[in-house]
mmCIF file of C-alpha atoms and ligand atoms in Angstrom:
data_model
loop_
_atom_site.group_PDB
_atom_site.id
_atom_site.type_symbol
_atom_site.label_atom_id
_atom_site.label_comp_id
_atom_site.label_asym_id
_atom_site.label_seq_id
_atom_site.Cartn_x
_atom_site.Cartn_y
_atom_site.Cartn_z
ATOM 1 C CA MET Y 1 -289.281 1.322 -22.790
ATOM 2 C CA LYS Y 2 -287.525 1.392 -19.421
ATOM 3 C CA ARG Y 3 -284.559 -0.982 -19.339
ATOM 4 C CA ILE Y 4 -282.360 -1.908 -16.372
ATOM 5 C CA PHE Y 5 -278.824 -3.232 -16.520
ATOM 6 C CA SER Y 6 -277.010 -4.376 -13.392
ATOM 7 C CA GLY Y 7 -274.441 -6.926 -12.331
ATOM 8 C CA VAL Y 8 -272.485 -8.590 -9.576
ATOM 9 C CA GLN Y 9 -268.859 -9.717 -9.801
ATOM 10 C CA PRO Y 10 -268.173 -13.435 -9.358
ATOM 11 C CA THR Y 11 -265.451 -12.886 -6.789
ATOM 12 C CA GLY Y 12 -266.715 -15.326 -4.118
ATOM 13 C CA ASN Y 13 -268.149 -14.793 -0.625
ATOM 14 C CA LEU Y 14 -271.485 -13.344 -1.762
ATOM 15 C CA HIS Y 15 -272.834 -11.610 1.313
ATOM 16 C CA LEU Y 16 -275.803 -9.878 2.900
ATOM 17 C CA GLY Y 17 -274.639 -6.505 1.466
ATOM 18 C CA ASN Y 18 -274.719 -7.918 -2.052
ATOM 19 C CA TYR Y 19 -278.181 -9.320 -1.339
ATOM 20 C CA LEU Y 20 -279.751 -6.232 0.275
ATOM 21 C CA GLY Y 21 -277.843 -3.677 -1.815
ATOM 22 C CA ALA Y 22 -278.314 -5.396 -5.170
ATOM 23 C CA ILE Y 23 -279.940 -8.805 -5.646
ATOM 24 C CA LYS Y 24 -283.076 -8.199 -3.544
ATOM 25 C CA ASN Y 25 -283.758 -5.074 -5.595
ATOM 26 C CA PHE Y 26 -283.265 -7.012 -8.845
ATOM 27 C CA VAL Y 27 -286.255 -9.134 -7.874
ATOM 28 C CA ALA Y 28 -288.465 -6.120 -7.133
ATOM 29 C CA LEU Y 29 -287.536 -4.381 -10.400
ATOM 30 C CA GLN Y 30 -288.485 -7.220 -12.719
ATOM 31 C CA ASP Y 31 -292.173 -6.294 -12.467
ATOM 32 C CA ASP Y 32 -291.740 -2.789 -13.854
ATOM 33 C CA TYR Y 33 -288.697 -2.906 -16.112
ATOM 34 C CA ASP Y 34 -287.148 -4.889 -18.884
ATOM 35 C CA CYS Y 35 -284.243 -6.285 -16.824
ATOM 36 C CA ILE Y 36 -280.790 -7.494 -17.827
ATOM 37 C CA TYR Y 37 -278.773 -9.003 -14.965
ATOM 38 C CA CYS Y 38 -275.193 -9.867 -15.656
ATOM 39 C CA VAL Y 39 -272.520 -11.842 -13.828
ATOM 40 C CA VAL Y 40 -269.642 -9.506 -14.588
ATOM 41 C CA ASP Y 41 -266.728 -11.923 -14.906
ATOM 42 C CA MET Y 42 -264.706 -9.498 -17.051
ATOM 43 C CA HIS Y 43 -264.834 -6.963 -14.223
ATOM 44 C CA ALA Y 44 -263.771 -9.656 -11.763
ATOM 45 C CA ILE Y 45 -260.451 -10.285 -13.563
ATOM 46 C CA THR Y 46 -259.342 -6.673 -13.085
ATOM 47 C CA VAL Y 47 -257.813 -8.232 -9.970
ATOM 48 C CA TRP Y 48 -256.378 -11.783 -9.958
ATOM 49 C CA GLN Y 49 -258.935 -14.624 -9.948
ATOM 50 C CA ASP Y 50 -258.119 -18.301 -9.803
ATOM 51 C CA PRO Y 51 -259.531 -19.661 -13.124
ATOM 52 C CA LYS Y 52 -261.185 -22.723 -11.542
ATOM 53 C CA GLU Y 53 -262.767 -20.671 -8.803
ATOM 54 C CA LEU Y 54 -263.960 -18.042 -11.268
ATOM 55 C CA LYS Y 55 -266.143 -20.622 -13.010
ATOM 56 C CA ALA Y 56 -267.569 -21.833 -9.683
ATOM 57 C CA HIS Y 57 -268.168 -18.261 -8.512
ATOM 58 C CA THR Y 58 -269.910 -17.390 -11.787
ATOM 59 C CA ARG Y 59 -272.346 -20.234 -11.183
ATOM 60 C CA GLU Y 60 -272.703 -19.192 -7.540
ATOM 61 C CA VAL Y 61 -273.798 -15.639 -8.438
ATOM 62 C CA THR Y 62 -276.202 -17.030 -11.045
ATOM 63 C CA ALA Y 63 -277.618 -19.394 -8.422
ATOM 64 C CA ALA Y 64 -278.022 -16.445 -6.038
ATOM 65 C CA TYR Y 65 -280.026 -14.491 -8.628
ATOM 66 C CA LEU Y 66 -282.276 -17.495 -9.234
ATOM 67 C CA ALA Y 67 -282.628 -18.452 -5.563
ATOM 68 C CA ALA Y 68 -283.534 -14.866 -4.629
ATOM 69 C CA GLY Y 69 -286.375 -14.963 -7.150
ATOM 70 C CA VAL Y 70 -285.061 -13.407 -10.372
ATOM 71 C CA ASP Y 71 -287.123 -15.050 -13.114
ATOM 72 C CA PRO Y 72 -284.941 -16.118 -16.072
ATOM 73 C CA LYS Y 73 -287.976 -16.085 -18.369
ATOM 74 C CA ARG Y 74 -288.835 -12.456 -17.668
ATOM 75 C CA CYS Y 75 -285.237 -11.224 -17.241
ATOM 76 C CA ILE Y 76 -282.014 -11.857 -19.095
ATOM 77 C CA ILE Y 77 -279.381 -13.534 -16.903
ATOM 78 C CA PHE Y 78 -275.932 -14.171 -18.412
ATOM 79 C CA ASN Y 79 -272.217 -13.839 -17.813
ATOM 80 C CA GLN Y 80 -270.495 -10.902 -19.442
ATOM 81 C CA SER Y 81 -267.675 -12.747 -21.234
ATOM 82 C CA GLN Y 82 -270.188 -14.691 -23.351
ATOM 83 C CA VAL Y 83 -271.258 -11.479 -25.088
ATOM 84 C CA ALA Y 84 -268.227 -10.014 -26.878
ATOM 85 C CA GLU Y 85 -270.029 -6.714 -27.553
ATOM 86 C CA HIS Y 86 -269.151 -5.587 -23.993
ATOM 87 C CA ALA Y 87 -265.410 -5.721 -24.720
ATOM 88 C CA GLU Y 88 -265.826 -4.197 -28.147
ATOM 89 C CA LEU Y 89 -267.824 -1.204 -26.944
ATOM 90 C CA ALA Y 90 -265.491 -0.769 -23.955
ATOM 91 C CA TRP Y 91 -262.591 -0.268 -26.389
ATOM 92 C CA ILE Y 92 -264.506 2.423 -28.237
ATOM 93 C CA PHE Y 93 -265.294 4.084 -24.897
ATOM 94 C CA ASN Y 94 -261.600 3.921 -23.975
ATOM 95 C CA CYS Y 95 -261.213 6.314 -26.881
ATOM 96 C CA VAL Y 96 -264.120 8.544 -25.771
ATOM 97 C CA ALA Y 97 -263.536 8.853 -21.996
ATOM 98 C CA ARG Y 98 -260.764 11.216 -20.893
ATOM 99 C CA LEU Y 99 -257.841 10.308 -18.668
ATOM 100 C CA GLY Y 100 -258.803 13.143 -16.340
ATOM 101 C CA TRP Y 101 -262.219 11.543 -15.755
ATOM 102 C CA LEU Y 102 -260.716 8.197 -14.797
ATOM 103 C CA ASN Y 103 -258.082 9.829 -12.609
ATOM 104 C CA ARG Y 104 -260.896 11.092 -10.382
ATOM 105 C CA MET Y 105 -262.399 7.651 -9.691
ATOM 106 C CA THR Y 106 -262.123 7.008 -5.966
ATOM 107 C CA GLN Y 107 -262.703 3.248 -6.230
ATOM 108 C CA PHE Y 108 -259.531 2.834 -8.324
ATOM 109 C CA LYS Y 109 -257.570 4.780 -5.743
ATOM 110 C CA GLU Y 110 -258.982 2.609 -2.930
ATOM 111 C CA LYS Y 111 -258.502 -0.704 -4.735
ATOM 112 C CA ALA Y 112 -255.063 0.071 -6.179
ATOM 113 C CA GLY Y 113 -253.935 1.452 -2.819
ATOM 114 C CA LYS Y 114 -250.276 2.205 -2.411
ATOM 115 C CA HIS Y 115 -249.278 -0.135 -5.240
ATOM 116 C CA ARG Y 116 -250.839 1.919 -7.995
ATOM 117 C CA GLU Y 117 -248.054 1.142 -10.497
ATOM 118 C CA ASN Y 118 -248.771 -2.552 -10.045
ATOM 119 C CA ALA Y 119 -252.536 -2.359 -10.581
ATOM 120 C CA SER Y 120 -253.856 -3.775 -13.866
ATOM 121 C CA VAL Y 121 -254.780 -1.425 -16.689
ATOM 122 C CA GLY Y 122 -258.176 -3.154 -16.544
ATOM 123 C CA LEU Y 123 -258.755 -1.954 -12.976
ATOM 124 C CA TYR Y 124 -258.096 1.600 -14.125
ATOM 125 C CA ALA Y 125 -260.352 1.314 -17.194
ATOM 126 C CA TYR Y 126 -263.087 -0.574 -15.263
ATOM 127 C CA PRO Y 127 -265.573 2.344 -15.439
ATOM 128 C CA ASN Y 128 -265.383 2.355 -19.254
ATOM 129 C CA LEU Y 129 -266.303 -1.337 -19.320
ATOM 130 C CA MET Y 130 -269.175 -0.568 -16.940
ATOM 131 C CA ALA Y 131 -270.340 2.180 -19.332
ATOM 132 C CA ALA Y 132 -270.215 -0.372 -22.164
ATOM 133 C CA ASP Y 133 -272.209 -2.921 -20.116
ATOM 134 C CA ILE Y 134 -275.008 -0.418 -19.657
ATOM 135 C CA LEU Y 135 -274.980 1.310 -23.024
ATOM 136 C CA ALA Y 136 -274.612 -1.843 -25.174
ATOM 137 C CA TYR Y 137 -278.290 -2.343 -24.295
ATOM 138 C CA LYS Y 138 -279.272 1.344 -24.226
ATOM 139 C CA ALA Y 139 -280.305 0.767 -20.613
ATOM 140 C CA THR Y 140 -282.233 3.726 -19.202
ATOM 141 C CA HIS Y 141 -281.928 2.925 -15.481
ATOM 142 C CA VAL Y 142 -279.207 1.457 -13.299
ATOM 143 C CA PRO Y 143 -279.751 0.389 -9.682
ATOM 144 C CA VAL Y 144 -276.642 1.537 -7.846
ATOM 145 C CA GLY Y 145 -275.302 1.376 -4.328
ATOM 146 C CA GLU Y 146 -273.533 4.429 -2.894
ATOM 147 C CA ASP Y 147 -270.190 2.991 -3.991
ATOM 148 C CA GLN Y 148 -271.140 2.867 -7.672
ATOM 149 C CA LYS Y 149 -272.627 6.362 -7.986
ATOM 150 C CA GLN Y 150 -269.415 7.892 -9.302
ATOM 151 C CA HIS Y 151 -269.037 5.195 -11.961
ATOM 152 C CA LEU Y 152 -272.572 5.776 -13.161
ATOM 153 C CA GLU Y 153 -271.799 9.496 -13.460
ATOM 154 C CA LEU Y 154 -268.937 8.540 -15.747
ATOM 155 C CA THR Y 155 -271.279 6.368 -17.831
ATOM 156 C CA ARG Y 156 -273.559 9.390 -18.238
ATOM 157 C CA ASP Y 157 -270.586 11.518 -19.315
ATOM 158 C CA VAL Y 158 -269.473 8.879 -21.825
ATOM 159 C CA ALA Y 159 -272.989 8.634 -23.316
ATOM 160 C CA GLN Y 160 -273.222 12.399 -23.691
ATOM 161 C CA LYS Y 161 -269.722 12.826 -25.110
ATOM 162 C CA PHE Y 162 -270.241 10.026 -27.616
ATOM 163 C CA ASN Y 163 -273.524 11.566 -28.789
ATOM 164 C CA ASN Y 164 -271.897 15.027 -29.047
ATOM 165 C CA ASP Y 165 -268.664 13.891 -30.701
ATOM 166 C CA PHE Y 166 -270.432 11.907 -33.393
ATOM 167 C CA GLY Y 167 -273.489 14.167 -33.744
ATOM 168 C CA VAL Y 168 -275.971 11.400 -32.939
ATOM 169 C CA GLU Y 169 -278.699 10.685 -30.382
ATOM 170 C CA LEU Y 170 -277.608 7.090 -30.064
ATOM 171 C CA PHE Y 171 -277.267 6.540 -26.331
ATOM 172 C CA PRO Y 172 -279.756 7.425 -23.607
ATOM 173 C CA VAL Y 173 -278.242 9.077 -20.522
ATOM 174 C CA PRO Y 174 -279.044 6.444 -17.881
ATOM 175 C CA GLU Y 175 -280.593 7.387 -14.555
ATOM 176 C CA PRO Y 176 -279.583 5.948 -11.174
ATOM 177 C CA LEU Y 177 -282.123 4.072 -9.068
ATOM 178 C CA ILE Y 178 -281.180 4.371 -5.412
ATOM 179 C CA PHE Y 179 -282.883 2.207 -2.830
ATOM 180 C CA GLY Y 180 -283.890 2.663 0.809
ATOM 181 C CA ALA Y 181 -282.562 1.825 4.256
ATOM 182 C CA ALA Y 182 -279.771 -0.719 3.800
ATOM 183 C CA THR Y 183 -278.223 0.489 0.532
ATOM 184 C CA ARG Y 184 -274.934 0.252 2.388
ATOM 185 C CA VAL Y 185 -274.500 -2.682 4.742
ATOM 186 C CA MET Y 186 -271.466 -2.295 6.966
ATOM 187 C CA SER Y 187 -269.033 -4.849 8.365
ATOM 188 C CA LEU Y 188 -270.237 -6.681 11.496
ATOM 189 C CA ARG Y 189 -266.826 -6.061 13.069
ATOM 190 C CA ASP Y 190 -266.415 -2.384 12.188
ATOM 191 C CA GLY Y 191 -269.413 -0.179 11.457
ATOM 192 C CA ALA Y 192 -267.235 2.298 9.590
ATOM 193 C CA ARG Y 193 -266.262 -0.187 6.827
ATOM 194 C CA LYS Y 194 -268.611 -1.663 4.268
ATOM 195 C CA MET Y 195 -269.397 -5.355 4.345
ATOM 196 C CA SER Y 196 -267.177 -6.723 1.621
ATOM 197 C CA LYS Y 197 -266.272 -9.973 -0.136
ATOM 198 C CA SER Y 198 -262.572 -9.275 0.046
ATOM 199 C CA GLU Y 199 -262.403 -8.538 3.795
ATOM 200 C CA PRO Y 200 -260.229 -11.331 5.245
ATOM 201 C CA SER Y 201 -262.379 -11.885 8.356
ATOM 202 C CA ASN Y 202 -265.323 -14.168 7.625
ATOM 203 C CA MET Y 203 -266.908 -12.878 10.857
ATOM 204 C CA SER Y 204 -267.250 -9.424 9.261
ATOM 205 C CA ARG Y 205 -269.964 -10.575 6.867
ATOM 206 C CA ILE Y 206 -272.989 -12.840 6.645
ATOM 207 C CA ASN Y 207 -272.571 -14.953 3.538
ATOM 208 C CA MET Y 208 -275.622 -15.870 1.485
ATOM 209 C CA THR Y 209 -274.798 -19.547 2.002
ATOM 210 C CA ASP Y 210 -274.163 -19.360 5.761
ATOM 211 C CA THR Y 211 -275.960 -21.906 7.942
ATOM 212 C CA ALA Y 212 -278.381 -20.840 10.689
ATOM 213 C CA ASP Y 213 -275.625 -21.511 13.244
ATOM 214 C CA ASP Y 214 -273.115 -19.349 11.349
ATOM 215 C CA ILE Y 215 -275.632 -16.508 11.121
ATOM 216 C CA ALA Y 216 -276.494 -16.733 14.820
ATOM 217 C CA LYS Y 217 -272.827 -16.747 15.829
ATOM 218 C CA LYS Y 218 -271.906 -13.810 13.594
ATOM 219 C CA ILE Y 219 -274.793 -11.643 14.794
ATOM 220 C CA ARG Y 220 -274.158 -12.557 18.433
ATOM 221 C CA LYS Y 221 -270.499 -11.562 18.078
ATOM 222 C CA ALA Y 222 -271.197 -8.462 15.972
ATOM 223 C CA THR Y 223 -269.615 -5.352 17.463
ATOM 224 C CA SER Y 224 -272.078 -3.298 19.505
ATOM 225 C CA ASP Y 225 -271.796 -0.364 21.908
ATOM 226 C CA PRO Y 226 -272.633 -0.022 25.607
ATOM 227 C CA GLU Y 227 -275.844 2.051 25.168
ATOM 228 C CA LEU Y 228 -279.431 0.871 24.798
ATOM 229 C CA LEU Y 229 -280.824 1.054 21.256
ATOM 230 C CA PRO Y 230 -281.887 4.492 20.013
ATOM 231 C CA GLY Y 231 -285.464 5.482 19.158
ATOM 232 C CA ALA Y 232 -287.047 7.391 16.270
ATOM 233 C CA GLU Y 233 -285.973 10.738 17.782
ATOM 234 C CA VAL Y 234 -282.631 10.322 15.956
ATOM 235 C CA LEU Y 235 -284.370 10.725 12.572
ATOM 236 C CA ASP Y 236 -284.565 14.113 10.879
ATOM 237 C CA ALA Y 237 -287.806 15.853 9.880
ATOM 238 C CA ALA Y 238 -287.883 13.956 6.584
ATOM 239 C CA GLY Y 239 -287.607 10.620 8.436
ATOM 240 C CA ALA Y 240 -284.026 9.995 7.274
ATOM 241 C CA LEU Y 241 -281.089 9.077 9.476
ATOM 242 C CA PRO Y 242 -278.672 12.030 9.651
ATOM 243 C CA GLU Y 243 -275.018 11.223 8.953
ATOM 244 C CA GLU Y 244 -273.972 12.500 12.420
ATOM 245 C CA ALA Y 245 -276.366 10.057 14.117
ATOM 246 C CA ARG Y 246 -275.026 7.176 12.024
ATOM 247 C CA LYS Y 247 -271.434 8.143 12.761
ATOM 248 C CA ALA Y 248 -272.129 8.434 16.485
ATOM 249 C CA ARG Y 249 -273.367 4.806 16.669
ATOM 250 C CA PRO Y 250 -272.360 3.078 13.417
ATOM 251 C CA GLU Y 251 -272.781 -0.507 14.655
ATOM 252 C CA ALA Y 252 -276.246 0.059 16.151
ATOM 253 C CA HIS Y 253 -277.487 1.778 13.000
ATOM 254 C CA ASN Y 254 -275.995 -0.884 10.771
ATOM 255 C CA LEU Y 255 -277.886 -3.672 12.566
ATOM 256 C CA LEU Y 256 -281.096 -1.621 12.698
ATOM 257 C CA GLY Y 257 -280.763 -0.862 8.963
ATOM 258 C CA ILE Y 258 -280.278 -4.558 8.216
ATOM 259 C CA TYR Y 259 -283.399 -5.359 10.247
ATOM 260 C CA ALA Y 260 -285.422 -2.715 8.359
ATOM 261 C CA ALA Y 261 -284.246 -3.980 4.966
ATOM 262 C CA LEU Y 262 -284.813 -7.669 5.746
ATOM 263 C CA SER Y 263 -288.265 -7.049 7.211
ATOM 264 C CA ASP Y 264 -289.249 -4.492 4.532
ATOM 265 C CA LYS Y 265 -290.276 -2.122 7.324
ATOM 266 C CA PRO Y 266 -289.581 1.629 7.368
ATOM 267 C CA LEU Y 267 -286.607 2.499 9.600
ATOM 268 C CA ARG Y 268 -288.918 4.646 11.777
ATOM 269 C CA ASP Y 269 -291.046 1.602 12.674
ATOM 270 C CA VAL Y 270 -287.965 -0.427 13.549
ATOM 271 C CA LEU Y 271 -286.544 2.349 15.734
ATOM 272 C CA GLU Y 272 -289.891 2.690 17.510
ATOM 273 C CA GLU Y 273 -290.115 -1.063 18.025
ATOM 274 C CA PHE Y 274 -286.658 -1.446 19.582
ATOM 275 C CA ALA Y 275 -286.174 1.936 21.302
ATOM 276 C CA GLY Y 276 -284.485 1.331 24.669
ATOM 277 C CA SER Y 277 -283.898 -2.411 24.043
ATOM 278 C CA GLN Y 278 -280.719 -4.214 24.983
ATOM 279 C CA PHE Y 279 -278.499 -5.311 22.090
ATOM 280 C CA SER Y 280 -278.785 -8.919 23.285
ATOM 281 C CA HIS Y 281 -282.583 -8.949 22.829
ATOM 282 C CA PHE Y 282 -282.421 -7.168 19.468
ATOM 283 C CA LYS Y 283 -279.662 -9.457 18.185
ATOM 284 C CA ALA Y 284 -281.779 -12.537 18.986
ATOM 285 C CA VAL Y 285 -284.744 -11.139 17.033
ATOM 286 C CA LEU Y 286 -282.479 -10.080 14.152
ATOM 287 C CA THR Y 287 -280.982 -13.574 14.029
ATOM 288 C CA ASP Y 288 -284.424 -15.175 13.642
ATOM 289 C CA LEU Y 289 -285.277 -12.745 10.860
ATOM 290 C CA ALA Y 290 -281.963 -13.252 9.027
ATOM 291 C CA VAL Y 291 -282.197 -17.040 9.270
ATOM 292 C CA ALA Y 292 -285.791 -16.988 7.979
ATOM 293 C CA ALA Y 293 -284.811 -14.754 5.039
ATOM 294 C CA LEU Y 294 -281.461 -16.252 4.080
ATOM 295 C CA GLY Y 295 -281.882 -19.931 5.055
ATOM 296 C CA PRO Y 296 -284.175 -21.042 2.204
ATOM 297 C CA MET Y 297 -282.137 -19.022 -0.309
ATOM 298 C CA GLY Y 298 -278.894 -20.625 0.827
ATOM 299 C CA HIS Y 299 -280.416 -24.109 0.432
ATOM 300 C CA GLU Y 300 -281.696 -23.282 -3.037
ATOM 301 C CA MET Y 301 -278.251 -21.947 -4.027
ATOM 302 C CA GLU Y 302 -276.709 -25.215 -2.887
ATOM 303 C CA ARG Y 303 -279.255 -27.227 -4.857
ATOM 304 C CA LEU Y 304 -278.619 -25.187 -7.998
ATOM 305 C CA THR Y 305 -274.829 -25.237 -7.806
ATOM 306 C CA ALA Y 306 -274.969 -29.023 -7.403
ATOM 307 C CA ASP Y 307 -276.527 -29.094 -10.883
ATOM 308 C CA PRO Y 308 -274.140 -26.915 -12.931
ATOM 309 C CA ALA Y 309 -275.696 -27.954 -16.266
ATOM 310 C CA SER Y 310 -278.997 -26.290 -15.357
ATOM 311 C CA VAL Y 311 -277.232 -23.078 -14.297
ATOM 312 C CA ASP Y 312 -275.166 -23.073 -17.504
ATOM 313 C CA ALA Y 313 -278.335 -23.492 -19.576
ATOM 314 C CA VAL Y 314 -279.775 -20.319 -18.006
ATOM 315 C CA LEU Y 315 -276.557 -18.417 -18.826
ATOM 316 C CA ARG Y 316 -276.437 -19.746 -22.392
ATOM 317 C CA ASP Y 317 -280.015 -18.745 -23.089
ATOM 318 C CA GLY Y 318 -279.478 -15.328 -21.478
ATOM 319 C CA ALA Y 319 -276.304 -14.689 -23.495
ATOM 320 C CA GLU Y 320 -278.138 -15.447 -26.730
ATOM 321 C CA ARG Y 321 -280.926 -13.018 -25.873
ATOM 322 C CA ALA Y 322 -278.415 -10.374 -24.722
ATOM 323 C CA ARG Y 323 -276.477 -10.651 -27.996
ATOM 324 C CA ALA Y 324 -279.672 -10.199 -29.979
ATOM 325 C CA ILE Y 325 -280.136 -6.789 -28.314
ATOM 326 C CA ALA Y 326 -276.492 -5.663 -28.301
ATOM 327 C CA GLN Y 327 -275.517 -6.581 -31.871
ATOM 328 C CA PRO Y 328 -277.790 -4.101 -33.691
ATOM 329 C CA ILE Y 329 -276.767 -1.380 -31.201
ATOM 330 C CA LEU Y 330 -273.082 -2.088 -31.942
ATOM 331 C CA ALA Y 331 -273.879 -1.869 -35.669
ATOM 332 C CA GLU Y 332 -275.241 1.649 -35.053
ATOM 333 C CA VAL Y 333 -272.086 2.488 -33.086
ATOM 334 C CA HIS Y 334 -269.827 1.251 -35.897
ATOM 335 C CA ASP Y 335 -271.730 3.365 -38.353
ATOM 336 C CA ALA Y 336 -271.530 6.480 -36.136
ATOM 337 C CA VAL Y 337 -267.783 6.025 -35.552
ATOM 338 C CA GLY Y 338 -267.080 5.412 -39.239
ATOM 339 C CA PHE Y 339 -265.990 1.769 -39.095
ATOM 340 C CA LEU Y 340 -266.404 0.196 -42.500
ATOM 341 C CA ARG Y 341 -268.549 -2.944 -42.609
ATOM 342 C CA ALA Y 342 -267.554 -4.295 -46.014
HETATM 343 N N1 AQP C 401 -271.782 -3.625 1.854
HETATM 344 C C1 AQP C 401 -272.627 -3.432 0.870
HETATM 345 N N2 AQP C 401 -273.824 -2.844 1.092
HETATM 346 C C2 AQP C 401 -274.709 -2.678 0.091
HETATM 347 N N3 AQP C 401 -274.486 -3.055 -1.166
HETATM 348 C C3 AQP C 401 -273.305 -3.636 -1.447
HETATM 349 N N4 AQP C 401 -272.771 -4.123 -2.580
HETATM 350 C C4 AQP C 401 -271.547 -4.624 -2.324
HETATM 351 N N5 AQP C 401 -271.249 -4.474 -1.036
HETATM 352 C C5 AQP C 401 -272.325 -3.861 -0.450
HETATM 353 C C6 AQP C 401 -273.471 -4.104 -3.851
HETATM 354 O O1 AQP C 401 -273.408 -5.400 -4.410
HETATM 355 C C7 AQP C 401 -273.366 -5.272 -5.821
HETATM 356 C C8 AQP C 401 -272.332 -6.166 -6.377
HETATM 357 O O2 AQP C 401 -271.081 -5.772 -5.995
HETATM 358 P P1 AQP C 401 -269.827 -6.294 -6.812
HETATM 359 O O3 AQP C 401 -269.681 -7.729 -6.615
HETATM 360 O O4 AQP C 401 -269.911 -5.893 -8.209
HETATM 361 O O5 AQP C 401 -268.608 -5.550 -6.208
HETATM 362 P P2 AQP C 401 -268.366 -4.730 -4.935
HETATM 363 O O6 AQP C 401 -269.308 -3.593 -4.824
HETATM 364 O O7 AQP C 401 -266.926 -4.387 -5.000
HETATM 365 O O8 AQP C 401 -268.684 -5.803 -3.804
HETATM 366 P P3 AQP C 401 -267.883 -6.150 -2.539
HETATM 367 O O9 AQP C 401 -268.663 -7.169 -1.823
HETATM 368 O O10 AQP C 401 -267.516 -4.939 -1.766
HETATM 369 O O11 AQP C 401 -266.588 -6.820 -3.101
HETATM 370 P P4 AQP C 401 -265.065 -6.404 -2.942
HETATM 371 O O12 AQP C 401 -264.720 -6.737 -1.539
HETATM 372 O O13 AQP C 401 -264.395 -7.300 -3.924
HETATM 373 O O14 AQP C 401 -264.936 -4.951 -3.260
HETATM 374 C C9 AQP C 401 -273.165 -3.794 -6.153
HETATM 375 O O15 AQP C 401 -274.409 -3.262 -6.579
HETATM 376 C C10 AQP C 401 -272.758 -3.204 -4.847
HETATM 377 O O16 AQP C 401 -273.200 -1.856 -4.697
#
């Protein structure tokens, strides 16, 4: 059986990058995989979260999953802290993973920045909790954006080391699932930085709950360059966009990539369609597309968050079903490690 585990942190400001890089793919995957989609609130608290907002943001991410089309009957949707097996397995993995492995994680270095000594221990050990999230369900596949590739490598190392250390074949070594054109959506203000929840400027991202006017304004003001839009000649022989071409015109390629992802068209078709166009024309067409795609989802998210009891019921049911899978796997882990169950 092929099983997916993935999650989004309830840290507010859910944006187009989260949608195109994660949530949209969740919907596509539910047809072919047994899917577990988590709202990873325990990851969120590796940096400070206001407790009241954390609850609201947890419901907001759940509403985004549902509004985007994740089916809570076919998939398991829950928040991480309701299933204690995540924390329990993460502790065991803290004792399996090596310090040297964690020291190499670039995301910790980026997020801790210059104030490394002040970062939480949780931020440092984050990849071990991510390994526990995935392996508590023996997930075989994990959809990952570019930024999470290194963490998934660590999960694979943890699975292999655990199996070797304890002489078992308990954990599968999960495979990454990488998606097409817009796996990395960049900031609308700076094409060299990724679109991010924590970026202070609201103009840098399109939020999933933005109104049509907000979306139009943000796209109109998005940074561009003085050239006309490029054509398909920038693609390499395999039809991919070479890194040098992206770096030469990061803002143009970001907007074109967003268009391709939102319209589900190959990048080649989009480049052919807009070759030689002015940014102003392309931005107007992109705005219509973004409003058509995000508008109904934003309304549905608002409807759902106005009825927190219905969202909580989805999470409660999902947590129960998640526990039913994780508990027997944790029993196997206890047995392998030598924990006595008296
Ligand atoms: N810009 C992006 N382009 C494509 N995918 C993205 N993701 C995030 N930003 C982009 C994907 O969204 C999923 C959920 O991310 P997360 O909430 O767990 O944390 P993150 O990756 O740290 O998201 P942000 O928005 O960048 O938040 P901050 O600013 O707090 O760091 C992941 O699958 C991620 O790849």
